[in-house]
């Protein structure tokens, strides 16, 4: 089957006017097939077959139904990766309810914003996260909110999930049908450039992720597949849980945070063939003192969440014996660009490229001054052709009017908010978020390209480049650099880094100032927040001028 035919087939399945989400994600698959292998924080391994998941989620759905949960209701979880998590998810969708993911690294204020924004009145929470829901200045008290705790007990007088399930009827819940336009997930953007915005994913959004799983990641029924991203965010939720469920492909879930030792051990113990994670995971493996183990079986490695800097693949070629494929996506739309692993679409990798359009998507780069495609190689606005992209589901944010700037006036183009270029072969290259572009003496400079050069220096663990105000040039380039353990910042090292950019990128586009810092400001999902560095620097410079 061609990629175009596959897109048509999945679009028809997930855009139908009447469909059953639980059937599409679970019930239609063989009951004895493994759905998830879950490794908890103590290393204990549990397996969940599709048959187990079907039975457990029916019982869990009965428990939620007894709390009044029904079609359209918002149910949130504040849970780590576990069999309970995937069971609760499918139970929510069995009832036609809408899932609200909460990242376990969130503090109460971030949790409250999402609970209030989504209107979620039921929260399922792990015991170690329960304290974040206690009323405080950051978590307004909500008498209507029902808290259900996983585990075996609670000190808050809350309902316990296991008790509710045990008391529930074992009879399957009646099937709830919806449409491709029906709401599936209510989540929020990561807030890299401002306050998070509510996005409601329809059921049809799943089709794009299954296409990405098959063509972008190249996952098959024979794969041993692991997505290390956290399901509190879109990539982890869909690439680790929803897309594998839709495809009937076993998926590995590892509880807890990142450590190089645990990551290597998991890759070997589970003979992982297909691995995908954020660039920070690969950089963490690269900079760790933990040696690369024997016995790796990796065949495909992928990255998403933020641009993949070139030094990762300089390391991966020698350490892993393969290259990491960079992919591009957004909470709003899914994954429209990839360096595909599927043999039908695989091409030689180009350093710094985020790939070509995934089947079902059409993208271009628009000029800055008009809504027309640029010439190859010219920096502009990365945009999606809405009418030519059958997998496009986003039409606006939860609050009307917030998405006006995301579409051109005629509605033809969705503006990703990223600056980039596309070459004559159709390969896309990321430059920056639109508001991260540095304009210095008339030059438009993307910080990512400079960061990519700085990151190649052996002393650099991470870095971020911004434009700082300058009376003469308008803006000048400055870099914030996190050094590897044991390396001290010095004027000589700063000069060395500046020279590296001059010689490997451009003489005019080197950082005028190098700031050595302990850590970069990031969203909970690990994306660097350049705007916070810009704000900090502007405040510093303004303070100096006023003295």
Short mmCIF file of N, CA, C and O in Angstrom, two decimals, residues 277-321:
data_model
loop_
_atom_site.label_atom_id
_atom_site.label_comp_id
_atom_site.label_asym_id
_atom_site.label_seq_id
_atom_site.Cartn_x
_atom_site.Cartn_y
_atom_site.Cartn_z
N UNK A 277 13.16 9.97 21.55
CA UNK A 277 13.27 10.75 22.78
C UNK A 277 13.60 12.19 22.42
O UNK A 277 13.92 12.51 21.27
N UNK A 278 13.52 13.08 23.39
CA UNK A 278 13.89 14.47 23.18
C UNK A 278 15.41 14.59 23.02
O UNK A 278 16.16 13.73 23.51
N UNK A 279 15.88 15.63 22.34
CA UNK A 279 17.33 15.82 22.20
C UNK A 279 18.08 15.84 23.51
O UNK A 279 19.24 15.43 23.58
N UNK A 280 17.42 16.32 24.59
CA UNK A 280 18.10 16.37 25.88
C UNK A 280 18.50 14.98 26.37
O UNK A 280 19.50 14.84 27.08
N UNK A 281 17.75 13.96 25.99
CA UNK A 281 18.11 12.59 26.37
C UNK A 281 19.40 12.17 25.67
O UNK A 281 20.33 11.64 26.30
N UNK A 282 19.48 12.43 24.37
CA UNK A 282 20.70 12.07 23.64
C UNK A 282 21.90 12.89 24.14
O UNK A 282 23.01 12.35 24.27
N UNK A 283 21.68 14.16 24.42
CA UNK A 283 22.78 14.97 24.94
C UNK A 283 23.20 14.48 26.33
O UNK A 283 24.39 14.52 26.68
N UNK A 284 22.21 14.03 27.12
CA UNK A 284 22.54 13.48 28.42
C UNK A 284 23.35 12.20 28.33
O UNK A 284 24.29 11.98 29.10
N UNK A 285 23.01 11.34 27.37
CA UNK A 285 23.78 10.12 27.16
C UNK A 285 25.19 10.45 26.68
O UNK A 285 26.18 9.85 27.11
N UNK A 286 25.28 11.44 25.79
CA UNK A 286 26.57 11.84 25.22
C UNK A 286 27.51 12.40 26.28
O UNK A 286 28.71 12.09 26.29
N UNK A 287 26.98 13.23 27.18
CA UNK A 287 27.83 13.89 28.16
C UNK A 287 28.06 13.06 29.42
O UNK A 287 28.88 13.42 30.26
N UNK A 288 27.34 11.93 29.54
CA UNK A 288 27.47 11.10 30.74
C UNK A 288 28.79 10.34 30.75
O UNK A 288 29.36 10.01 29.70
N UNK A 289 29.23 10.04 31.95
CA UNK A 289 30.43 9.22 32.11
C UNK A 289 30.11 7.73 32.01
O UNK A 289 31.02 6.89 32.00
N UNK A 290 28.81 7.39 31.96
CA UNK A 290 28.41 5.98 31.85
C UNK A 290 28.75 5.47 30.46
O UNK A 290 28.33 6.06 29.45
N UNK A 291 29.53 4.43 30.34
CA UNK A 291 29.93 3.94 29.01
C UNK A 291 28.78 3.33 28.24
O UNK A 291 27.81 2.84 28.82
N UNK A 292 28.89 3.36 26.93
CA UNK A 292 27.90 2.71 26.07
C UNK A 292 28.00 1.20 26.28
O UNK A 292 29.09 0.63 26.15
N UNK A 293 26.91 0.53 26.61
CA UNK A 293 26.98 -0.90 26.92
C UNK A 293 27.09 -1.77 25.68
O UNK A 293 26.76 -1.34 24.56
N UNK A 294 27.51 -2.98 25.90
CA UNK A 294 27.48 -3.99 24.85
C UNK A 294 26.05 -4.54 24.75
O UNK A 294 25.29 -4.50 25.70
N UNK A 295 25.69 -5.05 23.58
CA UNK A 295 24.41 -5.73 23.43
C UNK A 295 23.27 -4.86 22.94
O UNK A 295 22.12 -5.31 22.94
N UNK A 296 23.56 -3.63 22.50
CA UNK A 296 22.50 -2.81 21.93
C UNK A 296 21.99 -3.42 20.63
O UNK A 296 22.77 -3.99 19.85
N UNK A 297 20.68 -3.27 20.40
CA UNK A 297 20.09 -3.81 19.16
C UNK A 297 19.40 -2.72 18.36
O UNK A 297 18.57 -3.00 17.48
N UNK A 298 19.68 -1.48 18.66
CA UNK A 298 19.00 -0.36 18.03
C UNK A 298 19.12 -0.40 16.51
O UNK A 298 20.21 -0.59 15.96
N UNK A 299 17.99 -0.20 15.85
CA UNK A 299 17.97 -0.11 14.39
C UNK A 299 17.53 1.27 13.92
O UNK A 299 17.92 1.72 12.85
N UNK A 300 16.70 1.94 14.73
CA UNK A 300 16.20 3.27 14.37
C UNK A 300 16.15 4.14 15.63
O UNK A 300 15.64 3.70 16.67
N UNK A 301 16.68 5.35 15.52
CA UNK A 301 16.64 6.31 16.63
C UNK A 301 16.09 7.62 16.11
O UNK A 301 16.44 8.06 15.00
N UNK A 302 15.21 8.24 16.88
CA UNK A 302 14.55 9.47 16.45
C UNK A 302 14.53 10.49 17.58
O UNK A 302 14.71 10.15 18.76
N UNK A 303 14.28 11.73 17.20
CA UNK A 303 14.27 12.81 18.17
C UNK A 303 13.19 13.82 17.81
O UNK A 303 12.95 14.09 16.63
N UNK A 304 12.55 14.40 18.82
CA UNK A 304 11.54 15.43 18.60
C UNK A 304 11.39 16.25 19.88
O UNK A 304 11.84 15.84 20.95
N UNK A 305 10.75 17.39 19.75
CA UNK A 305 10.52 18.24 20.91
C UNK A 305 11.23 19.56 20.80
O UNK A 305 10.73 20.60 21.21
N UNK A 306 12.44 19.56 20.27
CA UNK A 306 13.21 20.74 19.97
C UNK A 306 14.25 20.33 18.94
O UNK A 306 14.48 19.14 18.74
N UNK A 307 14.87 21.29 18.26
CA UNK A 307 15.81 20.92 17.20
C UNK A 307 16.98 20.07 17.71
O UNK A 307 17.48 20.28 18.82
N UNK A 308 17.40 19.15 16.88
CA UNK A 308 18.51 18.26 17.20
C UNK A 308 19.80 18.92 16.73
O UNK A 308 19.98 19.17 15.53
N UNK A 309 20.70 19.23 17.65
CA UNK A 309 21.96 19.89 17.29
C UNK A 309 22.94 18.86 16.72
O UNK A 309 22.93 17.69 17.11
N UNK A 310 23.81 19.29 15.79
CA UNK A 310 24.65 18.35 15.03
C UNK A 310 25.58 17.49 15.87
O UNK A 310 25.93 16.39 15.46
N UNK A 311 26.01 18.00 17.04
CA UNK A 311 26.99 17.22 17.80
C UNK A 311 26.41 15.89 18.28
O UNK A 311 27.15 14.94 18.54
N UNK A 312 25.07 15.80 18.35
CA UNK A 312 24.45 14.54 18.76
C UNK A 312 24.77 13.44 17.76
O UNK A 312 25.15 12.32 18.13
N UNK A 313 24.64 13.75 16.48
CA UNK A 313 24.92 12.72 15.48
C UNK A 313 26.40 12.49 15.26
O UNK A 313 26.81 11.41 14.81
N UNK A 314 27.23 13.48 15.59
CA UNK A 314 28.66 13.22 15.57
C UNK A 314 29.01 12.14 16.59
O UNK A 314 29.87 11.30 16.37
N UNK A 315 28.30 12.19 17.72
CA UNK A 315 28.50 11.18 18.77
C UNK A 315 27.77 9.88 18.43
O UNK A 315 28.34 8.79 18.60
N UNK A 316 26.54 9.97 17.93
CA UNK A 316 25.71 8.78 17.72
C UNK A 316 26.31 7.83 16.69
O UNK A 316 26.18 6.61 16.83
N UNK A 317 26.94 8.38 15.67
CA UNK A 317 27.51 7.51 14.66
C UNK A 317 28.52 6.54 15.24
O UNK A 317 28.53 5.35 14.89
N UNK A 318 29.35 7.05 16.15
CA UNK A 318 30.36 6.19 16.77
C UNK A 318 29.79 5.37 17.92
O UNK A 318 30.11 4.18 18.07
N UNK A 319 28.92 5.99 18.72
CA UNK A 319 28.43 5.33 19.93
C UNK A 319 27.32 4.32 19.64
O UNK A 319 27.26 3.26 20.26
N UNK A 320 26.43 4.66 18.72
CA UNK A 320 25.26 3.82 18.45
C UNK A 320 25.35 3.07 17.13
O UNK A 320 24.57 2.15 16.88
N UNK A 321 26.24 3.52 16.26
CA UNK A 321 26.35 2.89 14.95
C UNK A 321 25.23 3.28 14.01
O UNK A 321 25.00 2.63 13.00
#
